[in-house]
């Protein structure tokens, strides 16, 4: 898995070496793809997706599956806790993550009070939607509700590896951008380079990408690379047009693209800010208007249920959990007393 705490200069130096030599040597350049979910989680989710695809593998149904990862209308706020880290570090993470909140959306994070940002306590039985760790390898986050459906309350759902190795004021722009990126995933946003409207699949120099990311510091399997880079499918995916400025886009050296720096998917520096396109997407996913959000949620549930009912006891339902219940009948945070200041 990825090395800890990559900083912008590492990426920049990898670029410089690549430019000087005219070729990228995987052993020499510690280039790290922004993030990647550990294999054990990908396996859990893939198994479930394969079972769903047996019921209906049309593009439209894939879109419906994706929509099920959005936090339902019963989550007016999303509780976040930390497995470790100082209050100062937690404060930075909380403040940066909250940049996703806006008047035109209904995303609200609850980190607990300032100075007492919440420590995870799985033993008290209260569901924490996002559990932040700093001690696993690399950067990653589960997609939306997958954080509570496929991951145990004792396990982290979002990781910012190496952030405890520096004082919070030493975090680079790239690392701060990574907080935005991971919380984007935690809200259910996928990678921008996997946007079917972007066509980045045809832009990448795949041989180079595989050989690079299979080596250190990523040490990714082909499965992980495909999971993080290959284009998503699904007619119903909530898409905005391809946004090159998205914080959810990966950045690689020009060699990684067939057209080099001229590729529409290439950006010279990692995007660190939440773009206007990212904001438009999140407002679409989590409308500010509570009635609209509820309506979307119920519609998603009905569509999902219609697919689920195609299974019988012998096939999907016999070997899987009740996915309708797991994604659409969650306890939520509706009746929760206010803890955030
Ligand atoms: Zn990512």
Short mmCIF file of C-alpha atoms and ligand atoms in Angstrom, two decimals:
data_model
loop_
_atom_site.label_atom_id
_atom_site.label_comp_id
_atom_site.label_asym_id
_atom_site.label_seq_id
_atom_site.Cartn_x
_atom_site.Cartn_y
_atom_site.Cartn_z
CA UNK A 1 0.00 0.00 0.00
CA UNK A 2 0.93 3.61 -0.27
CA UNK A 3 3.69 5.32 1.63
CA UNK A 4 2.86 7.70 4.40
CA UNK A 5 2.39 11.42 4.11
CA UNK A 6 3.40 12.12 0.53
CA UNK A 7 3.91 15.80 0.05
CA UNK A 8 3.66 17.99 -2.96
CA UNK A 9 7.39 18.24 -3.44
CA UNK A 10 7.66 14.48 -3.89
CA UNK A 11 5.19 14.69 -6.75
CA UNK A 12 6.98 17.75 -8.09
CA UNK A 13 10.39 16.04 -7.95
CA UNK A 14 8.95 12.98 -9.69
CA UNK A 15 7.78 15.31 -12.44
CA UNK A 16 11.19 16.92 -12.72
CA UNK A 17 12.97 13.57 -12.97
CA UNK A 18 10.46 12.36 -15.53
CA UNK A 19 10.99 15.47 -17.61
CA UNK A 20 14.78 15.24 -17.40
CA UNK A 21 15.08 11.58 -18.30
CA UNK A 22 12.23 11.52 -20.76
CA UNK A 23 10.98 8.34 -19.18
CA UNK A 24 9.56 7.39 -15.82
CA UNK A 25 11.46 4.76 -13.85
CA UNK A 26 9.20 3.24 -11.26
CA UNK A 27 11.97 2.36 -8.82
CA UNK A 28 13.42 5.84 -8.66
CA UNK A 29 10.42 8.10 -8.43
CA UNK A 30 8.32 7.83 -5.32
CA UNK A 31 5.15 8.90 -7.10
CA UNK A 32 2.03 8.06 -5.20
CA UNK A 33 -1.44 8.02 -6.65
CA UNK A 34 -3.56 10.16 -4.40
CA UNK A 35 -5.38 7.35 -2.67
CA UNK A 36 -6.57 3.78 -2.89
CA UNK A 37 -8.85 1.63 -0.79
CA UNK A 38 -7.09 -1.39 0.78
CA UNK A 39 -7.68 -4.66 -1.08
CA UNK A 40 -9.58 -6.30 1.78
CA UNK A 41 -12.33 -3.67 1.50
CA UNK A 42 -12.43 -3.82 -2.28
CA UNK A 43 -12.96 -7.59 -2.02
CA UNK A 44 -15.90 -7.19 0.38
CA UNK A 45 -17.63 -4.68 -1.83
CA UNK A 46 -16.86 -6.43 -5.11
CA UNK A 47 -18.48 -9.63 -3.90
CA UNK A 48 -21.67 -7.75 -3.14
CA UNK A 49 -21.57 -5.87 -6.44
CA UNK A 50 -21.07 -9.09 -8.38
CA UNK A 51 -24.15 -10.56 -6.68
CA UNK A 52 -26.19 -7.47 -7.55
CA UNK A 53 -24.96 -7.59 -11.13
CA UNK A 54 -26.37 -11.10 -11.38
CA UNK A 55 -29.80 -9.63 -10.70
CA UNK A 56 -29.39 -6.79 -13.17
CA UNK A 57 -26.15 -5.59 -14.71
CA UNK A 58 -27.60 -2.86 -16.91
CA UNK A 59 -26.01 0.56 -16.79
CA UNK A 60 -29.15 1.97 -15.26
CA UNK A 61 -29.09 -0.46 -12.35
CA UNK A 62 -25.40 0.24 -11.73
CA UNK A 63 -26.39 3.87 -11.31
CA UNK A 64 -29.04 2.83 -8.81
CA UNK A 65 -26.50 0.81 -6.82
CA UNK A 66 -24.23 3.83 -6.69
CA UNK A 67 -27.03 6.07 -5.47
CA UNK A 68 -27.58 3.68 -2.57
CA UNK A 69 -24.22 4.75 -1.15
CA UNK A 70 -25.50 8.31 -0.55
CA UNK A 71 -26.31 9.10 3.07
CA UNK A 72 -30.08 8.79 3.31
CA UNK A 73 -32.56 11.48 4.24
CA UNK A 74 -32.48 10.11 7.80
CA UNK A 75 -28.96 11.51 8.14
CA UNK A 76 -29.51 15.25 8.55
CA UNK A 77 -26.03 15.22 10.03
CA UNK A 78 -23.12 12.86 9.66
CA UNK A 79 -21.26 12.02 12.84
CA UNK A 80 -17.50 11.85 12.66
CA UNK A 81 -15.10 10.47 15.27
CA UNK A 82 -11.32 10.05 15.44
CA UNK A 83 -9.44 6.90 16.36
CA UNK A 84 -6.40 8.95 17.33
CA UNK A 85 -4.72 12.30 16.76
CA UNK A 86 -4.35 15.52 18.76
CA UNK A 87 -7.19 17.99 19.16
CA UNK A 88 -5.19 20.44 17.01
CA UNK A 89 -5.02 17.94 14.15
CA UNK A 90 -8.68 16.99 14.55
CA UNK A 91 -9.57 20.68 14.38
CA UNK A 92 -7.80 21.07 11.03
CA UNK A 93 -9.55 18.01 9.62
CA UNK A 94 -12.95 19.19 10.91
CA UNK A 95 -12.56 22.67 9.49
CA UNK A 96 -11.36 21.49 6.09
CA UNK A 97 -14.05 18.78 5.82
CA UNK A 98 -16.72 21.35 6.62
CA UNK A 99 -15.82 23.24 3.47
CA UNK A 100 -18.17 20.75 1.78
CA UNK A 101 -21.07 22.27 3.71
CA UNK A 102 -22.88 25.09 1.92
CA UNK A 103 -26.21 26.86 1.81
CA UNK A 104 -27.20 25.04 -1.36
CA UNK A 105 -26.70 21.57 0.13
CA UNK A 106 -27.79 19.69 3.26
CA UNK A 107 -24.42 18.17 4.18
CA UNK A 108 -23.74 18.71 7.89
CA UNK A 109 -20.83 17.11 9.70
CA UNK A 110 -20.89 16.66 13.46
CA UNK A 111 -17.37 16.30 14.86
CA UNK A 112 -18.35 17.04 18.46
CA UNK A 113 -17.48 20.32 20.12
CA UNK A 114 -14.39 22.39 19.30
CA UNK A 115 -11.56 21.42 21.63
CA UNK A 116 -13.34 18.11 22.24
CA UNK A 117 -13.54 16.68 18.74
CA UNK A 118 -14.98 13.24 19.24
CA UNK A 119 -12.93 10.11 20.00
CA UNK A 120 -14.38 6.89 18.57
CA UNK A 121 -15.94 4.69 21.26
CA UNK A 122 -17.46 1.72 19.44
CA UNK A 123 -18.27 0.08 22.78
CA UNK A 124 -21.00 2.62 23.55
CA UNK A 125 -23.05 1.36 20.62
CA UNK A 126 -23.78 4.68 18.93
CA UNK A 127 -23.22 4.56 15.19
CA UNK A 128 -20.44 6.81 13.96
CA UNK A 129 -20.82 7.37 10.25
CA UNK A 130 -17.20 8.34 9.55
CA UNK A 131 -14.27 7.04 11.63
CA UNK A 132 -11.01 8.81 10.91
CA UNK A 133 -7.63 7.16 11.34
CA UNK A 134 -4.13 8.54 10.79
CA UNK A 135 -2.22 5.32 11.34
CA UNK A 136 -3.06 3.07 8.38
CA UNK A 137 -1.05 3.17 5.16
CA UNK A 138 -1.93 5.72 2.51
CA UNK A 139 -5.02 7.84 2.05
CA UNK A 140 -8.44 6.38 1.47
CA UNK A 141 -12.09 6.53 2.36
CA UNK A 142 -15.10 4.35 1.92
CA UNK A 143 -17.75 5.69 -0.42
CA UNK A 144 -20.68 7.20 1.53
CA UNK A 145 -22.82 4.64 3.35
CA UNK A 146 -20.33 1.87 2.54
CA UNK A 147 -18.58 3.29 5.62
CA UNK A 148 -21.28 1.76 7.83
CA UNK A 149 -22.52 -1.11 5.65
CA UNK A 150 -19.23 -2.85 4.79
CA UNK A 151 -17.00 -1.66 7.60
CA UNK A 152 -17.28 -2.49 11.26
CA UNK A 153 -17.70 0.32 13.78
CA UNK A 154 -14.34 -0.70 15.24
CA UNK A 155 -12.60 -0.13 11.91
CA UNK A 156 -11.61 3.19 10.36
CA UNK A 157 -13.64 4.26 7.35
CA UNK A 158 -11.32 7.09 6.29
CA UNK A 159 -7.54 7.22 6.59
CA UNK A 160 -5.05 10.06 6.34
CA UNK A 161 -1.80 8.15 6.79
CA UNK A 162 1.14 9.98 8.31
CA UNK A 163 -0.72 13.14 9.29
CA UNK A 164 0.39 12.63 12.89
CA UNK A 165 4.06 12.72 11.86
CA UNK A 166 4.01 16.49 11.47
CA UNK A 167 2.42 19.33 13.39
CA UNK A 168 -0.88 20.40 11.80
CA UNK A 169 0.60 23.68 10.53
CA UNK A 170 3.21 21.69 8.58
CA UNK A 171 0.62 19.91 6.46
CA UNK A 172 1.16 20.76 2.79
CA UNK A 173 -1.47 22.13 0.40
CA UNK A 174 -1.53 18.69 -1.15
CA UNK A 175 -2.29 17.06 2.20
CA UNK A 176 -4.99 19.60 3.00
CA UNK A 177 -6.43 18.93 -0.49
CA UNK A 178 -6.40 15.24 0.38
CA UNK A 179 -8.67 15.91 3.38
CA UNK A 180 -11.15 17.49 0.94
CA UNK A 181 -10.74 14.58 -1.48
CA UNK A 182 -11.33 11.88 1.15
CA UNK A 183 -14.36 13.60 2.66
CA UNK A 184 -15.69 13.89 -0.90
CA UNK A 185 -15.54 10.08 -1.05
CA UNK A 186 -17.09 9.84 2.42
CA UNK A 187 -20.06 11.76 0.99
CA UNK A 188 -20.29 9.32 -1.90
CA UNK A 189 -18.42 11.20 -4.63
CA UNK A 190 -16.31 9.08 -6.95
CA UNK A 191 -13.13 9.94 -8.80
CA UNK A 192 -13.51 12.54 -11.50
CA UNK A 193 -11.17 10.66 -13.86
CA UNK A 194 -13.67 7.75 -13.64
CA UNK A 195 -16.51 9.99 -14.82
CA UNK A 196 -17.91 8.28 -17.95
CA UNK A 197 -18.26 11.72 -19.51
CA UNK A 198 -14.55 12.41 -19.18
CA UNK A 199 -13.17 9.62 -21.34
CA UNK A 200 -9.93 9.49 -19.30
CA UNK A 201 -9.83 5.71 -19.89
CA UNK A 202 -8.80 6.41 -23.46
CA UNK A 203 -6.33 9.08 -22.42
CA UNK A 204 -4.22 7.03 -20.04
CA UNK A 205 -1.06 5.24 -21.03
CA UNK A 206 -2.18 2.08 -19.23
CA UNK A 207 1.05 0.07 -19.53
CA UNK A 208 2.95 2.79 -17.77
CA UNK A 209 0.24 3.25 -15.17
CA UNK A 210 0.18 -0.45 -14.28
CA UNK A 211 3.94 -0.82 -14.08
CA UNK A 212 4.21 2.34 -12.03
CA UNK A 213 1.46 1.76 -9.50
CA UNK A 214 2.26 -1.93 -9.09
CA UNK A 215 5.67 -0.83 -7.80
CA UNK A 216 6.57 1.07 -4.62
CA UNK A 217 5.39 3.14 -2.87
CA UNK A 218 1.86 2.16 -3.97
CA UNK A 219 2.41 -1.59 -4.47
CA UNK A 220 -1.12 -1.83 -5.82
CA UNK A 221 -2.64 -4.93 -7.35
CA UNK A 222 -4.19 -4.66 -10.81
CA UNK A 223 -7.56 -4.87 -9.06
CA UNK A 224 -6.80 -1.81 -6.93
CA UNK A 225 -5.51 0.15 -9.91
CA UNK A 226 -8.63 -0.63 -11.93
CA UNK A 227 -10.83 0.15 -8.94
CA UNK A 228 -9.29 3.60 -8.58
CA UNK A 229 -8.75 4.52 -12.20
CA UNK A 230 -11.03 2.70 -14.64
CA UNK A 231 -14.10 4.48 -15.89
CA UNK A 232 -17.32 3.86 -13.99
CA UNK A 233 -20.50 2.85 -15.79
CA UNK A 234 -24.07 3.58 -14.86
CA UNK A 235 -26.67 5.62 -16.71
CA UNK A 236 -28.16 6.88 -13.49
CA UNK A 237 -24.90 8.04 -11.96
CA UNK A 238 -25.37 11.56 -10.78
CA UNK A 239 -23.09 13.22 -13.22
CA UNK A 240 -22.10 16.68 -14.02
CA UNK A 241 -19.96 17.20 -17.09
CA UNK A 242 -16.28 16.29 -16.76
CA UNK A 243 -14.55 18.79 -14.49
CA UNK A 244 -10.80 19.07 -14.86
CA UNK A 245 -10.60 21.27 -11.78
CA UNK A 246 -12.28 18.73 -9.47
CA UNK A 247 -10.56 17.86 -6.20
CA UNK A 248 -11.61 14.29 -7.05
CA UNK A 249 -9.26 14.07 -10.07
CA UNK A 250 -5.95 12.19 -9.88
CA UNK A 251 -2.84 13.96 -11.08
CA UNK A 252 -0.01 12.14 -12.83
CA UNK A 253 3.08 13.17 -14.80
CA UNK A 254 2.41 13.97 -18.47
CA UNK A 255 3.92 10.60 -19.57
CA UNK A 256 0.97 8.84 -18.04
CA UNK A 257 -1.29 10.26 -20.74
CA UNK A 258 -1.12 9.27 -24.41
CA UNK A 259 -1.33 12.91 -25.41
CA UNK A 260 0.99 14.02 -22.64
CA UNK A 261 0.36 17.47 -21.20
CA UNK A 262 -2.20 18.08 -23.98
CA UNK A 263 -4.54 15.44 -22.59
CA UNK A 264 -7.89 16.75 -21.39
CA UNK A 265 -7.39 14.69 -18.22
CA UNK A 266 -3.95 16.12 -17.38
CA UNK A 267 -3.42 18.82 -14.78
CA UNK A 268 0.08 20.12 -14.01
CA UNK A 269 -0.47 20.18 -10.25
CA UNK A 270 -2.80 18.20 -8.00
CA UNK A 271 -6.14 19.98 -7.56
CA UNK A 272 -6.40 20.95 -3.92
CA UNK A 273 -9.60 22.99 -3.81
CA UNK A 274 -13.25 21.94 -3.99
CA UNK A 275 -14.24 23.14 -7.48
CA UNK A 276 -17.48 24.80 -8.61
CA UNK A 277 -18.29 21.51 -10.37
CA UNK A 278 -17.75 19.55 -7.14
CA UNK A 279 -20.11 21.95 -5.39
CA UNK A 280 -22.77 21.60 -8.07
CA UNK A 281 -22.56 17.82 -7.77
CA UNK A 282 -22.86 17.77 -3.98
CA UNK A 283 -25.87 20.12 -4.13
CA UNK A 284 -27.49 17.65 -6.54
CA UNK A 285 -26.68 14.67 -4.28
CA UNK A 286 -27.78 16.38 -1.06
CA UNK A 287 -30.36 19.05 -1.93
CA UNK A 288 -30.72 21.85 0.61
CA UNK A 289 -34.46 21.38 0.56
CA UNK A 290 -35.38 18.59 3.01
CA UNK A 291 -38.47 17.55 1.02
CA UNK A 292 -36.42 17.13 -2.18
CA UNK A 293 -33.80 15.11 -0.36
CA UNK A 294 -36.48 12.83 1.08
CA UNK A 295 -38.13 12.46 -2.32
CA UNK A 296 -34.80 11.46 -3.97
CA UNK A 297 -34.13 9.00 -1.17
CA UNK A 298 -37.52 7.32 -1.50
CA UNK A 299 -37.19 7.14 -5.24
CA UNK A 300 -33.74 5.52 -4.92
CA UNK A 301 -35.12 3.04 -2.42
CA UNK A 302 -38.01 2.02 -4.67
CA UNK A 303 -35.72 1.50 -7.66
CA UNK A 304 -33.24 -0.48 -5.58
CA UNK A 305 -35.99 -2.63 -4.06
CA UNK A 306 -37.36 -3.44 -7.52
CA UNK A 307 -33.97 -4.90 -8.48
CA UNK A 308 -33.52 -6.67 -5.17
CA UNK A 309 -36.87 -8.44 -5.50
CA UNK A 310 -35.62 -10.18 -8.63
CA UNK A 311 -33.48 -12.41 -6.42
CA UNK A 312 -34.81 -15.52 -4.69
CA UNK A 313 -33.77 -17.38 -1.56
CA UNK A 314 -31.44 -19.68 -3.49
CA UNK A 315 -29.46 -16.92 -5.15
CA UNK A 316 -28.63 -13.51 -3.78
CA UNK A 317 -30.78 -13.32 -0.70
CA UNK A 318 -29.67 -16.67 0.60
CA UNK A 319 -26.03 -15.71 0.77
CA UNK A 320 -26.16 -11.98 1.35
CA UNK A 321 -27.33 -9.53 3.94
CA UNK A 322 -30.56 -7.64 3.30
CA UNK A 323 -29.16 -4.81 1.21
CA UNK A 324 -32.42 -2.83 1.11
CA UNK A 325 -32.46 -2.75 4.89
CA UNK A 326 -28.72 -2.10 5.14
CA UNK A 327 -28.78 0.91 2.83
CA UNK A 328 -32.28 2.34 3.23
CA UNK A 329 -33.53 1.51 6.73
CA UNK A 330 -30.65 2.79 8.77
CA UNK A 331 -31.19 4.34 12.21
CA UNK A 332 -29.82 7.65 10.96
CA UNK A 333 -29.12 10.69 13.12
CA UNK A 334 -32.51 12.33 13.00
CA UNK A 335 -33.43 11.98 16.65
CA UNK A 336 -29.97 12.72 17.90
CA UNK A 337 -29.51 15.55 20.39
CA UNK A 338 -27.23 18.33 19.15
CA UNK A 339 -23.64 17.72 20.20
CA UNK A 340 -21.89 20.03 17.80
CA UNK A 341 -21.31 23.62 18.84
ZN1 LIG B 1 -9.77 8.99 -4.19
#
